[in-house]
Amino acid sequence: MFKSFKVSLLVVSLALLGLAALPAYPSTETASLDLRPTEVENARTLLGENPNGERANPERRASTQDGAGSGGQVTLSIPKLGLEDIEVPTADSQVALDQEGIIHLKDTGVPWEEGSNTVIVGHALGFMRTKIPYVFYELEKMKPGDEIIVKNLAGKEFTFKVFDLLTVRPEDYWITYPVDDKTVISLQTCTPIPTFEKRLIVRGELVS
């Protein structure tokens, strides 16, 4: 009987050691902002600034953006920033962002889909090779009530009014997800210059 007890004790001890060796996972996930939805996992990170390459000179910026992208589903106008009918190609890579300066993030919404979140990413300070290097250089000047106008290929306009500005971490990919009971646009750039360690998000709600 004493021998059986020793064997049982050994089995229990080994089992406890096995459990102790398992990796520990947090029971909750820390959010960067109170606005963050609950029970959301970040499968990707937000695009941002590539540390390699020669930066464009912001002192050479024109008062209005006269560059043109490589075409896409939409054009973007922001009267507050002097942007008018900027062609926005659809892509999802850092390479494309560095080349174009502005992209409509692939697999996010389009304005004509109810309940969508159209995510447009643009450089604040691109590179010498970037087609539109400063498109969102002044994005931080946007205020609630400012207009963001998107046109589709047929020329139909979709007007958004800014309702929120927030700064998030690159891993806060949840900002690309739809917003409950709203059709929205999310403009994203890196902040602050020159560290580019955060992402500035300007959100507008469809009004017409």
Short mmCIF file of C-alpha atoms in Angstrom, two decimals:
data_model
loop_
_atom_site.label_atom_id
_atom_site.label_comp_id
_atom_site.label_asym_id
_atom_site.label_seq_id
_atom_site.Cartn_x
_atom_site.Cartn_y
_atom_site.Cartn_z
CA MET A 1 0.00 0.00 0.00
CA PHE A 2 2.85 2.40 0.91
CA LYS A 3 4.46 1.65 -2.45
CA SER A 4 1.21 2.47 -4.31
CA PHE A 5 0.99 5.75 -2.41
CA LYS A 6 4.56 6.68 -3.47
CA VAL A 7 3.74 5.92 -7.12
CA SER A 8 0.57 8.04 -6.97
CA LEU A 9 2.46 10.90 -5.38
CA LEU A 10 5.10 10.73 -8.13
CA VAL A 11 2.44 10.85 -10.87
CA VAL A 12 0.74 13.89 -9.32
CA SER A 13 4.09 15.67 -8.92
CA LEU A 14 5.00 15.10 -12.57
CA ALA A 15 1.60 16.38 -13.69
CA LEU A 16 2.02 19.58 -11.67
CA LEU A 17 5.49 20.13 -13.14
CA GLY A 18 4.05 19.73 -16.63
CA LEU A 19 1.39 22.38 -15.99
CA ALA A 20 3.99 24.75 -14.60
CA ALA A 21 6.02 24.45 -17.80
CA LEU A 22 3.13 25.57 -20.02
CA PRO A 23 3.30 29.19 -21.32
CA ALA A 24 1.16 31.72 -19.50
CA TYR A 25 -1.26 33.88 -21.52
CA PRO A 26 -2.84 37.10 -20.33
CA SER A 27 -6.54 36.84 -19.60
CA THR A 28 -7.19 40.30 -20.99
CA GLU A 29 -5.64 42.41 -23.74
CA THR A 30 -4.49 45.94 -22.99
CA ALA A 31 -6.15 48.60 -25.16
CA SER A 32 -4.33 51.76 -26.18
CA LEU A 33 -7.54 53.82 -26.05
CA ASP A 34 -10.91 53.67 -24.37
CA LEU A 35 -12.42 53.91 -27.87
CA ARG A 36 -11.03 50.51 -28.78
CA PRO A 37 -13.71 47.83 -29.32
CA THR A 38 -13.77 44.92 -26.89
CA GLU A 39 -12.79 41.39 -27.88
CA VAL A 40 -10.83 42.52 -30.95
CA GLU A 41 -7.58 40.89 -32.00
CA ASN A 42 -5.03 42.79 -34.09
CA ALA A 43 -4.06 40.40 -36.86
CA ARG A 44 -1.92 43.00 -38.67
CA THR A 45 -0.17 46.30 -38.08
CA LEU A 46 -0.91 49.65 -39.69
CA LEU A 47 1.27 50.80 -42.57
CA GLY A 48 3.64 53.64 -41.81
CA GLU A 49 6.95 55.28 -42.49
CA ASN A 50 9.78 53.35 -44.12
CA PRO A 51 13.08 54.37 -42.44
CA ASN A 52 15.05 53.82 -45.64
CA GLY A 53 15.45 56.34 -48.45
CA GLU A 54 15.99 60.07 -48.94
CA ARG A 55 13.15 62.15 -47.54
CA ALA A 56 11.43 64.80 -49.60
CA ASN A 57 11.89 68.41 -48.47
CA PRO A 58 8.69 69.79 -46.90
CA GLU A 59 9.80 73.36 -47.70
CA ARG A 60 9.23 72.59 -51.39
CA ARG A 61 5.59 71.72 -50.89
CA ALA A 62 3.14 73.46 -53.18
CA SER A 63 0.12 75.18 -51.66
CA THR A 64 -2.01 72.55 -53.36
CA GLN A 65 -1.16 68.99 -54.25
CA ASP A 66 -0.59 68.74 -57.98
CA GLY A 67 0.54 65.14 -58.06
CA ALA A 68 -1.52 62.29 -59.41
CA GLY A 69 -1.55 58.70 -58.31
CA SER A 70 -1.76 55.64 -60.52
CA GLY A 71 -5.53 55.58 -60.67
CA GLY A 72 -7.98 53.67 -58.53
CA GLN A 73 -11.60 53.41 -57.50
CA VAL A 74 -11.79 56.87 -55.93
CA THR A 75 -10.45 60.41 -55.86
CA LEU A 76 -10.03 62.42 -52.66
CA SER A 77 -10.59 66.12 -51.99
CA ILE A 78 -10.03 67.89 -48.66
CA PRO A 79 -10.75 71.64 -48.96
CA LYS A 80 -9.17 72.40 -45.57
CA LEU A 81 -5.81 71.02 -46.78
CA GLY A 82 -5.99 72.28 -50.38
CA LEU A 83 -6.31 68.76 -51.77
CA GLU A 84 -8.44 68.39 -54.89
CA ASP A 85 -9.31 65.23 -56.84
CA ILE A 86 -6.26 63.25 -55.78
CA GLU A 87 -6.33 59.82 -57.44
CA VAL A 88 -6.14 57.10 -54.80
CA PRO A 89 -4.95 53.66 -55.96
CA THR A 90 -5.95 50.57 -54.00
CA ALA A 91 -3.11 48.60 -52.39
CA ASP A 92 -2.02 47.04 -49.12
CA SER A 93 1.77 47.19 -49.05
CA GLN A 94 4.40 49.55 -47.70
CA VAL A 95 6.10 49.48 -51.11
CA ALA A 96 2.96 50.82 -52.79
CA LEU A 97 2.52 53.51 -50.14
CA ASP A 98 6.14 54.66 -50.53
CA GLN A 99 5.74 54.78 -54.31
CA GLU A 100 2.35 56.51 -54.50
CA GLY A 101 2.25 58.53 -51.30
CA ILE A 102 -1.42 57.67 -50.80
CA ILE A 103 -3.45 54.47 -51.08
CA HIS A 104 -6.93 53.16 -50.38
CA LEU A 105 -6.22 50.21 -48.11
CA LYS A 106 -7.23 47.01 -49.86
CA ASP A 107 -10.09 45.01 -48.30
CA THR A 108 -11.44 48.01 -46.42
CA GLY A 109 -14.73 49.66 -47.35
CA VAL A 110 -15.85 52.03 -50.08
CA PRO A 111 -18.17 54.99 -49.46
CA TRP A 112 -21.10 53.60 -51.42
CA GLU A 113 -21.36 50.57 -49.11
CA GLU A 114 -23.55 51.29 -46.09
CA GLY A 115 -21.81 50.65 -42.78
CA SER A 116 -18.34 50.58 -44.36
CA ASN A 117 -15.06 52.08 -43.18
CA THR A 118 -13.05 53.44 -46.12
CA VAL A 119 -9.42 53.60 -44.99
CA ILE A 120 -7.07 55.91 -46.88
CA VAL A 121 -3.41 55.94 -45.85
CA GLY A 122 -1.09 58.78 -46.84
CA HIS A 123 2.46 59.89 -46.11
CA ALA A 124 3.05 62.98 -44.02
CA LEU A 125 6.59 63.14 -45.37
CA GLY A 126 7.41 60.74 -48.18
CA PHE A 127 10.55 60.19 -50.22
CA MET A 128 12.18 61.81 -53.23
CA ARG A 129 10.75 58.97 -55.35
CA THR A 130 7.21 59.27 -53.92
CA LYS A 131 4.64 60.59 -56.40
CA ILE A 132 2.74 62.65 -53.78
CA PRO A 133 5.15 62.88 -50.84
CA TYR A 134 3.32 65.37 -48.58
CA VAL A 135 -0.33 64.47 -49.05
CA PHE A 136 -1.15 64.26 -45.31
CA TYR A 137 1.60 66.60 -44.05
CA GLU A 138 -1.04 68.88 -42.50
CA LEU A 139 -3.59 66.25 -41.53
CA GLU A 140 -3.34 67.27 -37.88
CA LYS A 141 -5.00 70.60 -38.82
CA MET A 142 -8.31 68.85 -39.46
CA LYS A 143 -11.09 69.68 -37.02
CA PRO A 144 -14.58 68.28 -36.33
CA GLY A 145 -16.93 69.51 -39.03
CA ASP A 146 -14.30 69.73 -41.79
CA GLU A 147 -15.29 68.10 -45.07
CA ILE A 148 -13.73 65.10 -46.81
CA ILE A 149 -15.04 64.46 -50.33
CA VAL A 150 -14.64 61.19 -52.21
CA LYS A 151 -15.68 60.58 -55.82
CA ASN A 152 -16.13 57.22 -57.52
CA LEU A 153 -15.18 56.51 -61.13
CA ALA A 154 -18.58 57.75 -62.33
CA GLY A 155 -17.99 61.10 -60.65
CA LYS A 156 -20.55 60.64 -57.86
CA GLU A 157 -19.57 62.55 -54.72
CA PHE A 158 -19.68 61.24 -51.17
CA THR A 159 -19.22 63.90 -48.52
CA PHE A 160 -17.99 63.09 -45.02
CA LYS A 161 -17.72 65.42 -42.03
CA VAL A 162 -14.95 64.91 -39.49
CA PHE A 163 -16.20 63.75 -36.10
CA ASP A 164 -13.12 62.30 -34.44
CA LEU A 165 -9.32 62.53 -34.33
CA LEU A 166 -7.23 60.01 -32.43
CA THR A 167 -3.64 58.85 -32.10
CA VAL A 168 -2.99 55.11 -31.95
CA ARG A 169 -0.15 52.60 -32.00
CA PRO A 170 0.96 50.89 -35.24
CA GLU A 171 -0.47 47.62 -33.91
CA ASP A 172 -3.95 49.11 -33.45
CA TYR A 173 -5.29 47.62 -36.66
CA TRP A 174 -8.82 47.73 -35.26
CA ILE A 175 -9.16 51.28 -36.62
CA THR A 176 -9.69 49.70 -40.07
CA TYR A 177 -12.80 47.85 -38.89
CA PRO A 178 -16.37 49.11 -39.46
CA VAL A 179 -17.93 51.45 -36.90
CA ASP A 180 -21.34 50.55 -35.49
CA ASP A 181 -24.27 52.39 -37.09
CA LYS A 182 -22.05 54.63 -39.23
CA THR A 183 -20.61 54.80 -42.74
CA VAL A 184 -17.18 56.32 -42.19
CA ILE A 185 -13.88 57.24 -43.74
CA SER A 186 -10.60 56.92 -41.83
CA LEU A 187 -7.59 58.94 -42.97
CA GLN A 188 -4.30 57.68 -41.57
CA THR A 189 -0.78 59.10 -41.43
CA CYS A 190 2.27 58.86 -39.21
CA THR A 191 2.94 61.21 -36.32
CA PRO A 192 4.91 63.00 -35.00
CA ILE A 193 7.52 64.15 -37.49
CA PRO A 194 10.33 63.03 -37.46
CA THR A 195 9.90 59.93 -35.26
CA PHE A 196 6.71 58.67 -36.97
CA GLU A 197 6.13 56.29 -34.05
CA LYS A 198 2.35 56.76 -33.81
CA ARG A 199 -0.55 56.87 -36.26
CA LEU A 200 -2.88 59.85 -36.53
CA ILE A 201 -6.41 58.87 -37.52
CA VAL A 202 -9.00 61.39 -38.76
CA ARG A 203 -12.50 59.97 -39.02
CA GLY A 204 -15.43 61.38 -40.94
CA GLU A 205 -19.06 60.27 -41.13
CA LEU A 206 -20.98 60.15 -44.40
CA VAL A 207 -23.48 63.02 -44.57
CA SER A 208 -24.39 63.12 -48.26
#
